XYZ file of C-alpha atoms in Angstrom:
461
model
C 53.480 23.245 -28.160
C 52.797 25.252 -24.995
C 54.619 24.886 -21.676
C 53.728 22.027 -19.337
C 51.092 23.299 -16.872
C 50.255 20.553 -14.373
C 47.812 22.735 -12.388
C 45.420 23.529 -15.240
C 41.770 22.554 -14.780
C 41.077 19.010 -15.901
C 37.628 17.499 -15.214
C 39.116 14.005 -15.355
C 41.794 14.852 -12.801
C 40.191 17.111 -10.143
C 42.643 19.334 -8.312
C 42.580 19.411 -4.512
C 44.016 22.045 -2.169
C 44.937 20.871 1.349
C 45.318 23.616 3.971
C 46.925 22.718 7.289
C 46.162 24.213 10.679
C 48.413 26.802 12.263
C 46.546 29.601 14.046
C 47.669 33.076 12.988
C 49.960 31.488 10.424
C 46.826 31.051 8.314
C 47.718 34.464 6.847
C 50.597 32.673 5.101
C 48.074 30.517 3.219
C 46.235 33.617 2.028
C 49.476 34.875 0.483
C 50.011 31.491 -1.174
C 46.497 31.528 -2.615
C 46.958 35.034 -4.031
C 49.839 33.799 -6.186
C 48.206 30.476 -7.110
C 45.116 32.355 -8.274
C 46.800 35.182 -10.192
C 49.953 33.603 -11.606
C 49.371 32.057 -15.083
C 51.286 28.965 -13.920
C 48.910 28.490 -10.980
C 45.290 27.410 -10.562
C 43.660 30.453 -12.207
C 40.363 29.228 -10.710
C 39.048 27.566 -7.579
C 40.232 23.983 -7.091
C 37.564 21.302 -7.304
C 38.261 20.071 -3.761
C 39.434 21.978 -0.671
C 40.224 20.256 2.629
C 41.254 22.252 5.682
C 41.855 22.028 9.396
C 41.700 24.838 11.979
C 43.035 28.023 10.323
C 43.089 26.017 7.095
C 39.377 25.256 7.538
C 38.650 28.987 7.874
C 40.588 29.701 4.686
C 38.943 26.754 2.925
C 35.474 28.111 3.736
C 36.425 31.647 2.663
C 37.825 30.282 -0.609
C 34.719 28.200 -1.294
C 32.547 31.252 -0.543
C 34.300 33.065 -3.393
C 36.201 35.695 -1.421
C 39.054 37.361 -3.270
C 42.598 37.104 -1.858
C 42.291 40.758 -0.800
C 39.026 40.101 1.037
C 40.538 37.066 2.753
C 43.494 39.142 3.937
C 41.037 41.753 5.193
C 39.264 39.053 7.202
C 42.540 38.087 8.923
C 43.587 41.683 9.560
C 40.190 42.310 11.153
C 40.972 39.511 13.606
C 44.071 41.480 14.591
C 42.244 44.804 14.902
C 39.202 43.394 16.718
C 40.120 40.080 18.444
C 36.983 37.881 18.380
C 37.544 36.257 21.777
C 36.344 36.955 25.288
C 37.555 35.538 28.579
C 35.475 32.752 30.079
C 34.136 34.359 33.260
C 33.200 30.966 34.700
C 36.819 29.788 34.521
C 38.240 32.726 36.423
C 35.371 32.788 38.943
C 35.983 29.090 39.722
C 39.726 29.707 40.013
C 39.249 32.624 42.384
C 36.791 30.699 44.569
C 39.077 27.658 44.801
C 42.106 29.762 45.749
C 40.019 31.274 48.553
C 39.036 27.817 49.795
C 42.665 26.754 49.593
C 43.729 29.545 51.948
C 41.045 28.487 54.421
C 42.104 24.817 54.271
C 45.819 25.489 54.560
C 45.963 25.685 58.418
C 44.283 22.252 58.556
C 46.824 20.544 56.310
C 47.983 17.192 57.711
C 51.017 17.310 60.057
C 52.921 14.526 58.245
C 52.652 16.431 54.969
C 53.987 19.557 56.638
C 57.014 17.617 57.933
C 57.768 16.343 54.425
C 57.325 19.808 52.871
C 59.608 21.404 55.478
C 62.315 18.824 54.772
C 62.044 19.415 50.992
C 62.027 23.187 51.468
C 65.193 23.031 53.550
C 66.980 21.070 50.877
C 65.824 23.471 48.165
C 66.906 26.476 50.215
C 70.442 25.147 50.519
C 70.528 24.318 46.792
C 69.146 27.580 45.406
C 69.854 30.304 47.998
C 72.985 31.717 46.363
C 72.018 31.353 42.703
C 70.964 34.385 40.589
C 67.594 32.765 39.819
C 67.314 31.132 43.214
C 63.880 32.364 44.324
C 62.047 31.619 41.079
C 63.626 28.224 40.526
C 63.191 27.251 44.173
C 59.497 28.219 44.164
C 58.805 26.261 40.981
C 60.678 23.181 42.162
C 58.880 23.310 45.534
C 55.504 23.526 43.798
C 56.240 20.585 41.496
C 57.766 18.310 44.175
C 56.088 19.180 47.452
C 52.743 20.740 46.550
C 51.715 19.275 43.242
C 48.630 17.815 44.940
C 47.501 21.401 45.492
C 47.847 22.156 41.784
C 45.756 19.088 40.995
C 43.067 20.107 43.502
C 42.817 23.597 42.026
C 42.490 22.283 38.469
C 39.832 19.752 39.499
C 37.792 22.498 41.159
C 37.474 24.630 38.010
C 33.987 23.989 36.648
C 34.620 24.650 32.972
C 36.819 23.321 30.164
C 38.198 26.372 28.434
C 39.818 29.765 28.920
C 38.291 31.835 26.124
C 34.999 31.941 24.238
C 35.349 32.335 20.447
C 31.645 32.626 19.637
C 32.187 36.244 18.405
C 34.173 34.716 15.524
C 30.994 33.008 14.341
C 29.499 36.420 13.589
C 32.492 37.336 11.406
C 32.230 34.008 9.584
C 28.511 34.494 9.035
C 29.189 37.882 7.447
C 31.812 36.281 5.173
C 29.924 33.114 4.241
C 26.465 34.648 4.038
C 23.410 34.299 6.236
C 21.908 30.860 5.952
C 25.255 29.152 5.433
C 27.414 28.269 2.458
C 26.158 26.262 -0.519
C 28.831 25.654 -3.124
C 29.757 23.272 -5.923
C 33.300 23.211 -4.565
C 33.776 20.005 -2.598
C 34.724 21.074 0.907
C 36.023 19.106 3.908
C 36.352 20.619 7.401
C 38.195 18.403 9.850
C 37.398 18.211 13.556
C 37.734 15.925 16.579
C 34.849 14.701 18.737
C 35.454 16.207 22.186
C 33.807 13.217 23.895
C 35.261 10.222 22.038
C 38.391 11.617 20.381
C 37.217 10.335 16.981
C 37.991 12.272 13.812
C 34.876 13.887 12.326
C 35.132 15.196 8.765
C 32.331 17.593 7.778
C 31.815 17.446 4.004
C 29.334 19.226 1.724
C 29.384 16.469 -0.926
C 29.145 12.752 -0.325
C 32.565 11.042 -0.416
C 33.352 8.507 -3.149
C 33.430 4.788 -2.322
C 32.873 4.981 1.374
C 31.688 1.955 3.347
C 29.130 1.983 6.119
C 31.916 1.145 8.550
C 33.536 4.545 7.966
C 30.323 6.576 8.201
C 31.205 7.717 11.700
C 34.232 9.580 10.305
C 32.215 11.672 7.819
C 29.302 13.989 8.452
C 27.527 15.062 5.284
C 26.191 18.619 5.480
C 25.085 20.188 2.168
C 25.057 23.611 3.844
C 28.227 24.665 5.688
C 27.432 26.884 8.673
C 29.786 29.182 10.621
C 29.678 26.811 13.615
C 31.074 23.980 11.500
C 34.023 26.139 10.455
C 34.463 27.380 14.015
C 34.530 23.808 15.354
C 37.632 23.005 13.308
C 39.462 25.958 14.905
C 38.444 25.392 18.539
C 41.828 24.652 20.171
C 41.183 22.364 23.190
C 41.404 23.981 26.643
C 42.159 27.372 25.105
C 38.796 27.757 23.309
C 35.322 26.348 23.886
C 34.205 23.207 22.038
C 31.543 23.939 19.408
C 28.266 22.059 19.174
C 27.269 20.792 15.724
C 24.087 18.756 15.869
C 24.502 16.210 18.642
C 28.316 16.470 18.657
C 30.743 18.617 20.619
C 33.732 19.260 18.377
C 37.284 20.474 18.840
C 40.131 21.550 16.568
C 40.981 18.833 14.035
C 44.662 19.729 14.292
C 44.882 17.344 17.239
C 44.866 14.358 14.863
C 44.529 15.454 11.212
C 46.394 18.702 10.765
C 47.086 18.148 7.047
C 43.872 16.432 5.896
C 44.699 14.742 2.587
C 42.495 11.666 3.053
C 39.147 13.495 2.794
C 40.363 15.335 -0.321
C 40.994 11.956 -1.949
C 37.620 10.675 -0.708
C 35.953 13.690 -2.341
C 37.492 12.811 -5.692
C 40.753 14.775 -5.928
C 43.308 13.213 -8.287
C 45.959 15.898 -7.770
C 46.836 17.350 -4.361
C 48.644 20.551 -3.406
C 49.343 20.727 0.354
C 50.017 24.120 1.948
C 51.843 23.844 5.283
C 52.743 26.592 7.761
C 55.787 24.841 9.238
C 59.197 25.755 7.772
C 61.458 22.949 6.661
C 64.102 22.691 9.369
C 67.736 22.334 8.335
C 69.853 19.778 10.133
C 72.664 20.767 12.424
C 73.162 21.808 16.006
C 69.991 21.766 18.148
C 68.592 25.104 19.280
C 69.664 26.212 22.743
C 66.979 28.889 23.251
C 63.820 27.876 25.137
C 61.538 29.750 22.728
C 63.138 27.995 19.767
C 62.647 24.653 21.513
C 58.932 25.434 22.009
C 58.658 26.378 18.337
C 60.429 23.197 17.276
C 58.129 21.087 19.457
C 54.996 22.639 17.929
C 56.370 22.382 14.388
C 57.408 18.755 14.940
C 53.931 17.833 16.164
C 52.304 19.339 13.068
C 54.989 18.079 10.697
C 54.597 14.517 11.936
C 50.891 14.571 11.049
C 51.772 15.598 7.491
C 54.548 13.018 7.138
C 52.231 10.207 8.248
C 49.520 11.126 5.723
C 52.107 11.699 2.999
C 53.670 8.271 3.499
C 50.275 6.562 3.423
C 49.235 8.354 0.240
C 52.477 7.445 -1.538
C 52.057 3.834 -0.431
C 48.489 3.950 -1.716
C 49.876 5.102 -5.086
C 52.321 2.210 -5.090
C 49.487 -0.220 -4.475
C 47.422 1.379 -7.253
C 50.286 0.803 -9.697
C 50.632 -2.774 -8.507
C 46.946 -3.715 -8.753
C 46.100 -1.813 -11.969
C 42.528 -1.542 -10.720
C 40.131 0.969 -12.332
C 38.663 1.664 -8.879
C 42.012 2.626 -7.333
C 43.825 5.364 -9.203
C 47.098 7.135 -8.527
C 46.722 10.533 -6.874
C 49.444 12.970 -7.927
C 50.917 14.594 -4.834
C 52.826 17.834 -5.283
C 55.521 18.876 -2.851
C 54.110 21.002 -0.059
C 54.233 24.784 -0.239
C 55.784 25.961 3.009
C 57.560 29.020 4.454
C 61.264 29.529 4.705
C 62.787 29.536 8.188
C 62.728 33.091 9.567
C 62.000 35.098 12.708
C 58.494 35.692 11.369
C 57.635 32.071 12.145
C 58.808 31.966 15.756
C 57.364 30.240 18.818
C 54.647 32.830 19.405
C 53.558 33.230 15.784
C 50.836 30.571 16.047
C 48.752 32.881 18.251
C 50.268 36.288 17.439
C 47.330 38.038 15.776
C 49.049 41.373 15.195
C 48.643 43.330 11.955
C 52.333 43.667 11.055
C 53.001 40.013 11.869
C 50.072 38.864 9.721
C 51.211 41.036 6.821
C 54.732 39.612 7.117
C 53.350 36.063 6.973
C 51.165 37.016 4.011
C 54.244 38.274 2.167
C 56.105 35.083 3.076
C 53.252 33.086 1.535
C 53.575 34.954 -1.755
C 57.335 34.371 -1.857
C 56.911 30.670 -1.087
C 54.258 30.201 -3.786
C 56.376 31.946 -6.433
C 59.410 29.833 -5.543
C 57.258 26.675 -5.678
C 55.935 27.560 -9.127
C 59.457 28.391 -10.308
C 60.486 24.816 -9.448
C 57.965 23.173 -11.734
C 55.892 22.905 -9.551
C 57.631 19.831 -8.077
C 55.822 16.545 -7.614
C 56.286 14.405 -4.518
C 56.911 10.704 -5.067
C 57.488 11.228 -8.818
C 54.193 9.564 -9.740
C 52.442 10.595 -12.972
C 49.050 8.971 -13.556
C 48.877 10.323 -17.110
C 51.810 8.086 -18.102
C 51.285 4.522 -19.356
C 51.630 1.813 -16.712
C 54.930 0.589 -18.138
C 56.392 4.100 -18.177
C 55.330 4.604 -14.573
C 57.149 1.431 -13.527
C 60.274 2.557 -15.391
C 60.031 5.960 -13.721
C 59.822 4.380 -10.280
C 62.822 2.128 -11.023
C 64.840 5.171 -12.151
C 63.974 7.269 -9.099
C 64.180 4.472 -6.506
C 67.408 2.431 -6.350
C 65.710 -0.398 -4.436
C 62.650 -0.674 -6.689
C 61.420 -4.129 -7.590
C 60.108 -5.407 -10.924
C 56.784 -3.591 -10.510
C 58.481 -0.333 -9.670
C 57.534 -0.905 -6.040
C 60.059 -0.636 -3.260
C 61.354 -3.990 -2.052
C 61.057 -2.517 1.436
C 57.706 -0.690 1.379
C 56.605 1.078 4.574
C 53.691 -1.371 4.782
C 54.577 -4.983 3.993
C 51.018 -5.753 2.888
C 51.150 -6.495 -0.833
C 49.733 -10.035 -0.796
C 45.957 -9.882 -1.410
C 45.505 -13.379 0.038
C 46.573 -12.579 3.574
C 43.609 -11.457 5.751
C 45.904 -9.456 8.052
C 47.494 -7.750 5.058
C 44.119 -6.853 3.626
C 42.986 -5.429 6.953
C 46.086 -3.209 7.032
C 45.672 -2.167 3.405
C 42.018 -1.341 4.010
C 42.838 0.568 7.184
C 45.623 2.713 5.817
C 45.438 2.837 2.043
C 41.973 2.683 0.557
C 39.238 0.834 -1.272
C 41.426 -1.786 -2.925
C 40.330 -4.704 -0.759
C 36.716 -5.815 -0.670
C 34.966 -8.358 1.456
C 31.526 -9.663 0.666
C 30.065 -6.952 2.940
C 31.544 -3.870 1.272
C 34.585 -1.740 0.741
C 36.454 0.944 2.632
C 37.732 4.387 1.688
C 41.004 5.879 2.888
C 39.270 7.164 5.983
C 40.348 4.860 8.764
C 37.757 2.084 8.432
C 38.341 -1.669 8.294
C 36.223 -3.988 6.187
C 34.918 -7.074 7.992
C 36.843 -10.331 7.560
C 35.301 -13.039 5.367
C 34.567 -16.502 6.784
C 37.635 -18.503 7.786
C 39.345 -20.134 4.800
C 37.720 -17.837 2.238
C 40.185 -15.427 0.566
C 39.729 -11.697 0.068
C 39.036 -10.647 -3.511
C 41.318 -7.689 -4.234
């Protein structure tokens, strides 16, 4: 009997690849894919479902378009050699004009404000005059305490919302995806945020499974994926321009859904492999360096998005085991592939599009993927949907010391097991998936809530 190969193609258990956002660190994902595609223990073919955000959305589109790992790396290195951004002339023209107006208004500044500023300046002068960094620290503190209204006025006077235009990137994407857009059998999800409402918008090229009308606003079905749709998922707010897709203005989905597992499940994936670009941080003494603190803040923001989705998916699996419903199946979640902590993944690496740095991240991706395959690959949550129900309960009891008789934790993250409690069913529907149905329909794991039935009438779960 051959070795156990949990990543082999199985039409009954579609495999999904989830690619997180991370700017220039997207080169790490290309290295991961090279190993997953070429190693006999890996995928050996395109996954059935690919869901990506920001840099992950770019890689997802390139993968679905059939680019080889070498061609994908060439795409990223071309970004380093020929940066596809240009400064927003309107931003800097507005800034220059407002600074000129500020100089003209300064002699007319109110006398009482000048008295206050002089008093604050005197105190700052005594505090900072004899320090090595006295001038810089004094100027910054004066600006933030005495003249912050000026900063606000300057920002309000700038008549545009972004620093750089990334429309040249659309031309590169068009060359990679083909003129006329991308049509593919691979189920693809590109995750964005509506710049006007802040709602999550998931652009998908196949219709999601079991999705209610209430959640339609979260999904936008587009059978042809265009470069603008990919670009929208990578448009970092304030730094880059929002991208118009139809009637919507869209920004980078990394704001809210940096590791988009939910749409992969909605598109039918039964096994998920997440690829993150944030190293796992060891415990210990906090970093003292400012750059390391910036890096840790960015990594924590992205890591929290993954942890939230991971917890909800594992709780969804627990509910699936509890209900034994044919419409709610366990989704096998593999442990995330992620880089090791190193100087390559420092504070500036998110936006450091330099050839040597990208190649170093690409190499790190290959090492991480090999190490991940060497470990099994490891599953997260220890759920196996190919095991009988009884075996799965026994497995949960063995791996969880506080497991109850169903193999469920006695202290689940969501205390919403009872199908007869309307509040519980609303929470289950909101966070977990299509297990609860009212007379008006069902919800997918996409953030929608089914309507409540008439008072006194129970939910049918």
